[in-house]
Short mmCIF file of C-alpha atoms and ligand atoms in Angstrom, two decimals:
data_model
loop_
_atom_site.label_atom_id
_atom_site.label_comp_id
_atom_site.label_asym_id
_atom_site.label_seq_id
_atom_site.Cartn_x
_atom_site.Cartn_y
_atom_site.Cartn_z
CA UNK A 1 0.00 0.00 0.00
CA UNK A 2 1.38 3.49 -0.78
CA UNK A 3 1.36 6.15 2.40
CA UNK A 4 0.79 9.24 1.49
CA UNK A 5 2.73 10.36 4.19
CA UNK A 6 5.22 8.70 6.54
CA UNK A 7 7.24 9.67 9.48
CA UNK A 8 9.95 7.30 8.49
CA UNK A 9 11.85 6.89 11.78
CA UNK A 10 14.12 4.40 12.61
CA UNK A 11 12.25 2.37 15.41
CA UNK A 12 13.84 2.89 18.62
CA UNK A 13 15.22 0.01 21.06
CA UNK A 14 13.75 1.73 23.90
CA UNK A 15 10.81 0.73 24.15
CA UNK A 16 9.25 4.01 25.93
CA UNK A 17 10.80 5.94 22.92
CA UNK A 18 9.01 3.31 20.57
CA UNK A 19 5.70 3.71 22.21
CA UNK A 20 5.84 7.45 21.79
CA UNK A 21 7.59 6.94 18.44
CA UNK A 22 4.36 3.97 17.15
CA UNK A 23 1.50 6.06 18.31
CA UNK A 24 2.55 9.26 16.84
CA UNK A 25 3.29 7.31 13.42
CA UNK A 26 -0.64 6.08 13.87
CA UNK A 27 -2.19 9.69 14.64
CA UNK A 28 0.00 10.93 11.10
CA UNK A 29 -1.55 8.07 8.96
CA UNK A 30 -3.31 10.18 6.65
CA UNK A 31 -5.13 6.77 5.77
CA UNK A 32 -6.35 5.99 8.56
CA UNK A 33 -9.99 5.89 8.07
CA UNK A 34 -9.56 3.51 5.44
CA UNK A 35 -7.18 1.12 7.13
CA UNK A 36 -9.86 1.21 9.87
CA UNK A 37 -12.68 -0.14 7.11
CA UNK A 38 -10.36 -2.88 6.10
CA UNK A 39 -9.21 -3.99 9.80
CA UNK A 40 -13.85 -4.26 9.98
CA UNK A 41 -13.51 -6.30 7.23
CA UNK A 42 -10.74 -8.54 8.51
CA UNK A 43 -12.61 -8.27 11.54
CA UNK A 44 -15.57 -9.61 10.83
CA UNK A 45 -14.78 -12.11 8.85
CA UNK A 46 -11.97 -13.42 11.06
CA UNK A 47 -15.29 -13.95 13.99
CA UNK A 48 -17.11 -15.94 11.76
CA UNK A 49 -14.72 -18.49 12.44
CA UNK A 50 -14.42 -17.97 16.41
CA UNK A 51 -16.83 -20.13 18.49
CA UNK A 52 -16.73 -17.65 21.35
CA UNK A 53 -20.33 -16.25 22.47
CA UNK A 54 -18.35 -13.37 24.55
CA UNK A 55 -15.88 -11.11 23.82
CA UNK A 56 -13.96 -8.02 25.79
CA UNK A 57 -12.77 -5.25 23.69
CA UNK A 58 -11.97 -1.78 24.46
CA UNK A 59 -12.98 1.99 23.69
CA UNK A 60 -10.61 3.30 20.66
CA UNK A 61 -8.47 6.26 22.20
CA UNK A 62 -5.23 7.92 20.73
CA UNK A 63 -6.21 6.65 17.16
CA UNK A 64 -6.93 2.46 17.82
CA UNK A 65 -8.67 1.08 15.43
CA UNK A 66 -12.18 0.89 16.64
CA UNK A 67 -13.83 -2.68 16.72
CA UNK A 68 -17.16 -1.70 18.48
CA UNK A 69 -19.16 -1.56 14.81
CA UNK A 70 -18.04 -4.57 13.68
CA UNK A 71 -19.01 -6.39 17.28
CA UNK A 72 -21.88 -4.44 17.33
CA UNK A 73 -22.44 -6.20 14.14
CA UNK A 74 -21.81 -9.28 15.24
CA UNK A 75 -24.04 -9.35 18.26
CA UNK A 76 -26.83 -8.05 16.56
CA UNK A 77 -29.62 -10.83 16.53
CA UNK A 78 -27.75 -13.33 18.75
CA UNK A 79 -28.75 -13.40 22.31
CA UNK A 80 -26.69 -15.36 23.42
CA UNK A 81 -23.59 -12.45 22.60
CA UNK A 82 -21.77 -10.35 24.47
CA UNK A 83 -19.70 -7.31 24.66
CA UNK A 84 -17.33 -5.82 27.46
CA UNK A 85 -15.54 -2.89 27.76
CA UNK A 86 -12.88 -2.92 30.29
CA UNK A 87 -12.82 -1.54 33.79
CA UNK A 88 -9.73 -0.45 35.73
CA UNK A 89 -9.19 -1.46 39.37
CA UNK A 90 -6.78 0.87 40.47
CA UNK A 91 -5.11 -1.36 43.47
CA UNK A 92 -4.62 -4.50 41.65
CA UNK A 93 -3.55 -2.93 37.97
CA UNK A 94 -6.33 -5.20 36.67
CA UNK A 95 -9.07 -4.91 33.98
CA UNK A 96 -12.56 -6.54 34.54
CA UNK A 97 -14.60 -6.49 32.04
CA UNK A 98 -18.11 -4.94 31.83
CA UNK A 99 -21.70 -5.39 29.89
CA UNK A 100 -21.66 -2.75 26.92
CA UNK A 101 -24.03 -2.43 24.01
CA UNK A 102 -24.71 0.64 21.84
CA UNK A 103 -26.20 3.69 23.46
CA UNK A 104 -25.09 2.01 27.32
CA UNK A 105 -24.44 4.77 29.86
CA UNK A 106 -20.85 5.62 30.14
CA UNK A 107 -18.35 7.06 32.39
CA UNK A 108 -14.96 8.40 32.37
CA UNK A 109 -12.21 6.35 34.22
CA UNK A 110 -9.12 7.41 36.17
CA UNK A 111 -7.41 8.20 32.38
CA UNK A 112 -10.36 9.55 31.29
CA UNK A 113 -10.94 6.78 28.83
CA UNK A 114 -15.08 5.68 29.09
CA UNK A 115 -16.07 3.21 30.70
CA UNK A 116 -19.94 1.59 31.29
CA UNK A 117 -21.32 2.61 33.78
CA UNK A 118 -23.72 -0.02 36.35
CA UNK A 119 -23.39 -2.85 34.11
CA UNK A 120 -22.79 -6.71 34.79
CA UNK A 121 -19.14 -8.02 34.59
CA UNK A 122 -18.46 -11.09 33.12
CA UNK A 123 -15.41 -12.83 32.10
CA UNK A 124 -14.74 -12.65 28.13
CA UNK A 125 -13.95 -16.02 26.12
CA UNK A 126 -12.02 -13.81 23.38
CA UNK A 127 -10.00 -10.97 24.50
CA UNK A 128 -9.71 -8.08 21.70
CA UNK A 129 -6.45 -6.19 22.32
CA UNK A 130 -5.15 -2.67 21.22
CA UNK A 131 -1.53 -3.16 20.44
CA UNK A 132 0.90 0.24 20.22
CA UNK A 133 2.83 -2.24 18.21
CA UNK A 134 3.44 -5.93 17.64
CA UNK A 135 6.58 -8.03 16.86
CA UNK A 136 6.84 -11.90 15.44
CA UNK A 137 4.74 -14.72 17.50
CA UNK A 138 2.17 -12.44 19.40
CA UNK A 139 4.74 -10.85 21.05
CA UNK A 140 2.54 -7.11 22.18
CA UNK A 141 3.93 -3.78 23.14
CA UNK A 142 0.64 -1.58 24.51
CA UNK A 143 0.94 1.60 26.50
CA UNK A 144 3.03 0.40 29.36
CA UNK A 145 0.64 -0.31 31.81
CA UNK A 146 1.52 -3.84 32.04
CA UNK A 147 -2.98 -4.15 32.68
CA UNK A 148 -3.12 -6.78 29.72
CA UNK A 149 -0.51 -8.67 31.41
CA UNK A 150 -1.78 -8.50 35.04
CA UNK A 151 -5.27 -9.24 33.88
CA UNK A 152 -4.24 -12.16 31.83
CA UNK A 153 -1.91 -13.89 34.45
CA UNK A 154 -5.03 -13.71 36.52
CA UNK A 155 -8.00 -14.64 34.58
CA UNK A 156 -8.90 -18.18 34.93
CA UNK A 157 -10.27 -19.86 32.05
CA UNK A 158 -7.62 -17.86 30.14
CA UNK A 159 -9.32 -16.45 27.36
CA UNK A 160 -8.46 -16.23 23.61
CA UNK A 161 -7.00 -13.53 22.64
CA UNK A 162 -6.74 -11.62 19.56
CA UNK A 163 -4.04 -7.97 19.24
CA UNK A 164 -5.60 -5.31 16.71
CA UNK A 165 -3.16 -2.67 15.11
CA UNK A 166 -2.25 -0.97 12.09
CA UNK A 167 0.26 -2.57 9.75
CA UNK A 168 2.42 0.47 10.35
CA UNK A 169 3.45 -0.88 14.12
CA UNK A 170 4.61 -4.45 13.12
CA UNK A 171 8.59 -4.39 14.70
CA UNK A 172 10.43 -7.08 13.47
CA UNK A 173 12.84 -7.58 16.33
CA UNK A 174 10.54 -7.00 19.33
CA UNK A 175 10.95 -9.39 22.17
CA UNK A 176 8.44 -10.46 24.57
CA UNK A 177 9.77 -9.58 28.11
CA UNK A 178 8.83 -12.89 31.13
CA UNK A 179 5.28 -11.19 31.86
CA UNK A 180 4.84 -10.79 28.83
CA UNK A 181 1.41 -12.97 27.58
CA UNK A 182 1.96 -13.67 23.77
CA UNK A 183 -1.21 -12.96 21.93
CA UNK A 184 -3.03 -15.54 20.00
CA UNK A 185 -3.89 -14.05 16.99
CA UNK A 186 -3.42 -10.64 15.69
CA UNK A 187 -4.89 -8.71 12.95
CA UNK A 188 -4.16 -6.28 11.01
CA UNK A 189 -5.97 -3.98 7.75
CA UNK A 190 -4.49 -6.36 5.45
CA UNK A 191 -5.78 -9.34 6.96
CA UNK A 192 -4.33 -12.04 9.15
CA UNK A 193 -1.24 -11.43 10.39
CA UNK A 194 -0.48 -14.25 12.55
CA UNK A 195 -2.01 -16.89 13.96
CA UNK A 196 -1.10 -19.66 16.78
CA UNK A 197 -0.51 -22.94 15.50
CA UNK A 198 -1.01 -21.68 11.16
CA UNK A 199 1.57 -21.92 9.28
N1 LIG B 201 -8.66 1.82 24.34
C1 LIG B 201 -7.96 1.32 25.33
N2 LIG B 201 -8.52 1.15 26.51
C2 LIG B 201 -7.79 0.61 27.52
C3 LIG B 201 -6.45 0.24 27.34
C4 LIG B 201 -5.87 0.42 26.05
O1 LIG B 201 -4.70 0.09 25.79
N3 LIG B 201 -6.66 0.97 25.08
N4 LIG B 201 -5.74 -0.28 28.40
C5 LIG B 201 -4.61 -1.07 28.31
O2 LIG B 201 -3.89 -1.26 29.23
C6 LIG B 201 -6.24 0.03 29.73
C7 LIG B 201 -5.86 1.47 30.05
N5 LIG B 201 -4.48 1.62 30.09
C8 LIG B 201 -3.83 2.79 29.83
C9 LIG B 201 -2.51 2.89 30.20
C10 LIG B 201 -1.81 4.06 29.99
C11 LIG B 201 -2.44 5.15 29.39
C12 LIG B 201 -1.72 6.42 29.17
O3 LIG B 201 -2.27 7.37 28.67
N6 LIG B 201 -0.46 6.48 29.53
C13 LIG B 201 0.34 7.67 29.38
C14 LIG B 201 1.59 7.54 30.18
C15 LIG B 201 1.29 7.38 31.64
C16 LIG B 201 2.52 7.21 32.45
O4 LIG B 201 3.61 7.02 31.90
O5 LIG B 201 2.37 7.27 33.65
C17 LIG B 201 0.70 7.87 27.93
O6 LIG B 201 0.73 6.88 27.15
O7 LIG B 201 0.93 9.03 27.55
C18 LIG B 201 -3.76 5.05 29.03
C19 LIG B 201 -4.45 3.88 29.25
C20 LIG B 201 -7.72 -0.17 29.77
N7 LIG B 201 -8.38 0.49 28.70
N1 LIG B 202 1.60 -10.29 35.61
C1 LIG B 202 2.16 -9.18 36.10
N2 LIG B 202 2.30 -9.02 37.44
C2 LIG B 202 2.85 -7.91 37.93
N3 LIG B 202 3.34 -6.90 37.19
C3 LIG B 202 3.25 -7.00 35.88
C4 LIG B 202 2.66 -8.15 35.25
N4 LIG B 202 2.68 -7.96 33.92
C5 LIG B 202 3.27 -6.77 33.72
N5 LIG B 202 3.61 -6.18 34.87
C6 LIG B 202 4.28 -4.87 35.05
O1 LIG B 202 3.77 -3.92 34.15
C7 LIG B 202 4.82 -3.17 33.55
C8 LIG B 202 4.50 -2.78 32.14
O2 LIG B 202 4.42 -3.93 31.31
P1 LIG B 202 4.61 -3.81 29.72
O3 LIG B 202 5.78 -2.95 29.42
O4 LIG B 202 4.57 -5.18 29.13
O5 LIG B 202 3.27 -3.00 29.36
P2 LIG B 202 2.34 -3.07 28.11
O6 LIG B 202 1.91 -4.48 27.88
O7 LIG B 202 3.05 -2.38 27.00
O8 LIG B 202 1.11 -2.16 28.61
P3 LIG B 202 -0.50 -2.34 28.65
O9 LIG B 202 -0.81 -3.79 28.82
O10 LIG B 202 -0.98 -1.52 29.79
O11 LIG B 202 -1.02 -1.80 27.39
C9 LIG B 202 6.05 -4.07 33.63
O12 LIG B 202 7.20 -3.32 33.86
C10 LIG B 202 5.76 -4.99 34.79
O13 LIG B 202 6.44 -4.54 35.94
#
């Protein structure tokens, strides 16, 4: 795909500099919007081959790709689905995950990011995760919260999970660190990107 416009920076091997450096490249993609109607596509096509009835996602901020339509989508006419969006506990650096559907109340969290507001948790059989960037073998670099991680170590079933970026943040040489949980799948606007156990 031609860019119409690239930063063209050497990736840094700090990996603070690299988040700065990866989310600043996504908030310049002058394609954007239609990378985002591509990812739907992948999107949605990749969950009609997922047997999960529940999934946890996230509210887009700092230019994510937003998956909500194309769950939203996917829900639609099937009881038996659900949607969370995920909830901060501030003492234990975990995310639970919480009832959402379109038009549900929201509120702001401690980052200000939305979160719904009253509604039943539940614990998610597919995890949807926004990735900052993404190296070989589900190996995720997100904002440096280290919440994915907590949350995963303690969630029990372990859920699937799936990392969503932009093409733009694959990093060829990034290393998992010991908490690090490798993804399961991760998907990009150009389809598929990787996928445990496909060749
Ligand atoms: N859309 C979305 N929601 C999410 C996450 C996410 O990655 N994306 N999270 C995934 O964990 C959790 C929130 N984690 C976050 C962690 C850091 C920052 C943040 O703005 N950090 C500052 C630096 C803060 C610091 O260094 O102290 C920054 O990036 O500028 C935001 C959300 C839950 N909700
Ligand atoms: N299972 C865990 N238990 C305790 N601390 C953890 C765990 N996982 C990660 N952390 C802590 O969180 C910090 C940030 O982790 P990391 O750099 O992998 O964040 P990230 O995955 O990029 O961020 P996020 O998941 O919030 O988007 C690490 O330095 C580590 O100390």
């Amino acid at each position: 795909m031609t860019l119409p416009f690239k930063l063209n920076l050497e990736p840094s091997r700090d990996k603070s500099v690299l988040r700065k450096q990866l989310q600043a490249e996504r908030l310049s993609l002058l394609d954007r919007h239609q990378r985002a109607a591509h990812l739907q596509e992948v999107l949605m096509v990749w969950l009609i081959s997922r047997p999960e009835k529940t999934i946890g996602a996230y509210w887009p901020i700092k230019g994510e790709f937003d998956a909500l339509p194309a769950l939203y989508r996917w829900a639609e006419g099937h009881e038996d689905r659900r949607i969370g969006l995920p909830v901060m506990n501030r003492e234990t650096k975990q995310l639970t995950f919480h009832v959402w559907y379109p038009g549900c109340p929201m509120e702001e969290d401690a980052y200000g990011i939305p979160k719904p507001k009253d509604t039943e948790a539940f614990h998610p059989e597919l995890l949807l995760v926004p990735c900052v960037g993404f190296g070989p073998g589900g190996v995720r670099l997100g904002y440096g919260g280290g919440f994915y991680d907590r949350t995963l170590a303690a969630l029990d079933p372990l859920p699937a999970t799936a990392g969503l970026a932009y093409s733009h943040g694959y990093v060829p040489w990034l290393e998992g660190e010991p908490h690090d949980v490798p993804l399961d799948a991760l998907l990009t606007e150009e389809g598929v990107s990787w996928q445990r156990g496909v060749l």
